[in-house]
Amino acid sequence: TMTSRLVVNSVRHTGASADALTLSSDGKVTFPNNTGNILQVKTVTKTDHFTSTSASWVDITGLSVAMTLSNSSNKILMRYDVTVGGNWWDLGPAFLAFSDGDTLIGRSTNGSSDTNNATSFSNLYSDNQGNSSYNISQQSATFLYTPGDTNSHTYKIKANGQNTSGFSINRVWGTVNYSGQSTLSLMEVAA
């Protein structure tokens, strides 16, 4: 395989030193002391639809990934991009959150209730009830998480609505004919 080296010189009061980053042909970057290396990447893309009228946290089917860290000190850089629709006029906000199994992580602690403490949320408005269900949002979030072990964990995206009026994933609420897609990506980062 072909590799390239980028040498970064830093000048210090005691002299100069050189640290080299190595980029291999498969796209892996190696740092001199291995800290910050991306050791594995897992991603899932959801292209089908999901709808719910739940005002409690539910799993979004198809947006879950299992990962086992190679070292308990390592971290997981988590990211999602989720297309969210809703019956906005009646619903109010639609909330999303990262979860480790059924434990919500990477979210606010200041909401008025557990279901309002989210990683991200959308709250769209329109000028009348008839067109509100055709609005759509793209929610994105990134979170650096330390599970602290080398057990297999299933990481998911959970969602809920402010009430039971309904939200949708990968489509507007008002029709199945306007669709999008969503992704969840995990990267193991060396400590």
Short mmCIF file of N, CA and C in Angstrom, two decimals, residues 78-142:
data_model
loop_
_atom_site.label_atom_id
_atom_site.label_comp_id
_atom_site.label_asym_id
_atom_site.label_seq_id
_atom_site.Cartn_x
_atom_site.Cartn_y
_atom_site.Cartn_z
N MET A 78 -19.94 10.19 17.75
CA MET A 78 -21.25 9.83 17.22
C MET A 78 -21.81 11.00 16.42
N ARG A 79 -22.48 10.71 15.31
CA ARG A 79 -23.12 11.76 14.52
C ARG A 79 -24.39 11.21 13.89
N TYR A 80 -25.43 12.03 13.90
CA TYR A 80 -26.62 11.69 13.13
C TYR A 80 -27.07 12.87 12.29
N ASP A 81 -27.71 12.52 11.17
CA ASP A 81 -28.40 13.46 10.29
C ASP A 81 -29.74 12.80 10.00
N VAL A 82 -30.81 13.37 10.54
CA VAL A 82 -32.12 12.72 10.48
C VAL A 82 -33.14 13.69 9.87
N THR A 83 -33.89 13.20 8.89
CA THR A 83 -34.95 13.97 8.25
C THR A 83 -36.24 13.76 9.03
N VAL A 84 -36.83 14.86 9.52
CA VAL A 84 -37.98 14.77 10.43
C VAL A 84 -39.14 15.60 9.90
N GLY A 85 -40.30 14.97 9.82
CA GLY A 85 -41.54 15.66 9.50
C GLY A 85 -42.47 15.58 10.70
N GLY A 86 -43.58 16.28 10.62
CA GLY A 86 -44.52 16.22 11.72
C GLY A 86 -45.85 16.86 11.40
N ASN A 87 -46.81 16.55 12.21
CA ASN A 87 -48.10 17.22 12.15
C ASN A 87 -47.97 18.49 13.00
N TRP A 88 -47.09 19.39 12.53
CA TRP A 88 -46.54 20.49 13.33
C TRP A 88 -47.59 21.37 13.98
N TRP A 89 -48.66 21.67 13.30
CA TRP A 89 -49.68 22.58 13.83
C TRP A 89 -50.20 22.09 15.18
N ASP A 90 -50.39 20.78 15.27
CA ASP A 90 -50.91 20.18 16.50
C ASP A 90 -49.81 19.58 17.39
N LEU A 91 -48.69 19.19 16.78
CA LEU A 91 -47.65 18.45 17.51
C LEU A 91 -46.79 19.32 18.42
N GLY A 92 -46.33 20.45 17.94
CA GLY A 92 -45.27 21.16 18.64
C GLY A 92 -43.96 20.51 18.28
N PRO A 93 -42.95 20.52 19.16
CA PRO A 93 -41.64 19.99 18.81
C PRO A 93 -41.60 18.46 18.64
N ALA A 94 -40.64 18.00 17.81
CA ALA A 94 -40.26 16.60 17.71
C ALA A 94 -38.82 16.51 18.20
N PHE A 95 -38.55 15.61 19.13
CA PHE A 95 -37.25 15.52 19.81
C PHE A 95 -36.49 14.28 19.37
N LEU A 96 -35.16 14.39 19.27
CA LEU A 96 -34.27 13.26 18.99
C LEU A 96 -33.19 13.18 20.06
N ALA A 97 -32.71 11.97 20.31
CA ALA A 97 -31.61 11.80 21.27
C ALA A 97 -30.79 10.56 20.91
N PHE A 98 -29.48 10.63 21.19
CA PHE A 98 -28.62 9.45 21.12
C PHE A 98 -28.97 8.54 22.29
N SER A 99 -28.78 7.23 22.11
CA SER A 99 -28.93 6.32 23.23
C SER A 99 -27.90 5.20 23.14
N ASP A 100 -27.49 4.75 24.30
CA ASP A 100 -26.64 3.58 24.46
C ASP A 100 -27.57 2.51 25.02
N GLY A 101 -28.03 1.61 24.16
CA GLY A 101 -29.10 0.70 24.56
C GLY A 101 -30.35 1.51 24.80
N ASP A 102 -30.90 1.44 26.00
CA ASP A 102 -32.08 2.24 26.33
C ASP A 102 -31.75 3.45 27.20
N THR A 103 -30.45 3.72 27.41
CA THR A 103 -30.03 4.88 28.20
C THR A 103 -29.76 6.06 27.28
N LEU A 104 -30.51 7.14 27.47
CA LEU A 104 -30.32 8.34 26.66
C LEU A 104 -29.01 9.02 27.05
N ILE A 105 -28.25 9.47 26.05
CA ILE A 105 -26.96 10.12 26.29
C ILE A 105 -26.84 11.36 25.40
N GLY A 106 -25.90 12.22 25.75
CA GLY A 106 -25.59 13.37 24.91
C GLY A 106 -26.76 14.32 24.71
N ARG A 107 -27.47 14.63 25.78
CA ARG A 107 -28.65 15.47 25.63
C ARG A 107 -28.69 16.55 26.71
N SER A 108 -29.58 17.48 26.53
CA SER A 108 -29.76 18.58 27.47
C SER A 108 -30.27 18.07 28.82
N THR A 109 -30.02 18.83 29.85
CA THR A 109 -30.57 18.52 31.17
C THR A 109 -31.50 19.61 31.67
N ASN A 110 -31.87 20.55 30.79
CA ASN A 110 -32.62 21.72 31.23
C ASN A 110 -34.08 21.75 30.79
N GLY A 111 -34.56 20.73 30.11
CA GLY A 111 -35.95 20.73 29.65
C GLY A 111 -36.92 20.63 30.81
N SER A 112 -38.17 20.91 30.52
CA SER A 112 -39.19 20.90 31.57
C SER A 112 -39.60 19.47 31.96
N SER A 113 -39.24 18.49 31.15
CA SER A 113 -39.53 17.09 31.48
C SER A 113 -38.50 16.21 30.79
N ASP A 114 -38.48 14.93 31.14
CA ASP A 114 -37.52 14.00 30.53
C ASP A 114 -37.68 13.95 29.02
N THR A 115 -38.90 14.02 28.53
CA THR A 115 -39.11 13.93 27.08
C THR A 115 -38.70 15.21 26.36
N ASN A 116 -38.51 16.30 27.08
CA ASN A 116 -38.04 17.55 26.47
C ASN A 116 -36.52 17.69 26.52
N ASN A 117 -35.84 16.83 27.26
CA ASN A 117 -34.38 16.85 27.33
C ASN A 117 -33.84 16.02 26.18
N ALA A 118 -33.45 16.70 25.10
CA ALA A 118 -33.09 16.02 23.86
C ALA A 118 -31.68 16.40 23.43
N THR A 119 -31.17 15.66 22.44
CA THR A 119 -29.93 16.05 21.78
C THR A 119 -30.23 17.16 20.79
N SER A 120 -31.36 17.05 20.08
CA SER A 120 -31.81 18.10 19.15
C SER A 120 -33.32 18.03 19.02
N PHE A 121 -33.92 19.09 18.49
CA PHE A 121 -35.35 19.07 18.25
C PHE A 121 -35.71 20.00 17.11
N SER A 122 -36.88 19.78 16.52
CA SER A 122 -37.43 20.68 15.51
C SER A 122 -38.78 21.15 16.00
N ASN A 123 -39.12 22.36 15.61
CA ASN A 123 -40.42 22.91 15.94
C ASN A 123 -40.79 23.85 14.81
N LEU A 124 -41.49 23.33 13.81
CA LEU A 124 -41.82 24.10 12.62
C LEU A 124 -43.24 24.66 12.71
N TYR A 125 -43.42 25.80 12.11
CA TYR A 125 -44.70 26.47 12.13
C TYR A 125 -45.07 26.88 10.72
N SER A 126 -46.34 26.99 10.45
CA SER A 126 -46.79 27.49 9.15
C SER A 126 -48.01 28.37 9.38
N ASP A 127 -48.54 28.93 8.32
CA ASP A 127 -49.61 29.90 8.47
C ASP A 127 -51.00 29.28 8.65
N ASN A 128 -51.11 27.97 8.45
CA ASN A 128 -52.40 27.33 8.73
C ASN A 128 -52.22 25.83 8.92
N GLN A 129 -53.23 25.20 9.47
CA GLN A 129 -53.15 23.77 9.77
C GLN A 129 -53.01 22.93 8.52
N GLY A 130 -53.59 23.38 7.41
CA GLY A 130 -53.59 22.59 6.18
C GLY A 130 -52.22 22.36 5.58
N ASN A 131 -51.29 23.32 5.75
CA ASN A 131 -49.98 23.12 5.13
C ASN A 131 -48.87 22.79 6.13
N SER A 132 -49.17 22.77 7.43
CA SER A 132 -48.11 22.52 8.42
C SER A 132 -47.53 21.11 8.31
N SER A 133 -48.31 20.14 7.88
CA SER A 133 -47.82 18.76 7.82
C SER A 133 -46.93 18.51 6.60
N TYR A 134 -46.69 19.56 5.79
CA TYR A 134 -45.80 19.42 4.64
C TYR A 134 -44.43 20.06 4.88
N ASN A 135 -44.19 20.56 6.08
CA ASN A 135 -42.87 21.10 6.44
C ASN A 135 -41.98 19.95 6.91
N ILE A 136 -40.68 20.11 6.65
CA ILE A 136 -39.73 19.06 7.04
C ILE A 136 -38.45 19.71 7.54
N SER A 137 -37.74 19.03 8.43
CA SER A 137 -36.47 19.56 8.96
C SER A 137 -35.38 18.51 8.85
N GLN A 138 -34.15 18.97 8.94
CA GLN A 138 -32.99 18.07 9.00
C GLN A 138 -32.32 18.32 10.34
N GLN A 139 -32.40 17.33 11.24
CA GLN A 139 -31.74 17.46 12.53
C GLN A 139 -30.38 16.77 12.46
N SER A 140 -29.35 17.46 12.96
CA SER A 140 -27.99 16.92 12.98
C SER A 140 -27.40 17.14 14.36
N ALA A 141 -26.58 16.19 14.80
CA ALA A 141 -25.91 16.33 16.09
C ALA A 141 -24.65 15.49 16.10
N THR A 142 -23.68 15.92 16.91
CA THR A 142 -22.43 15.20 17.11
C THR A 142 -22.17 15.13 18.60
#
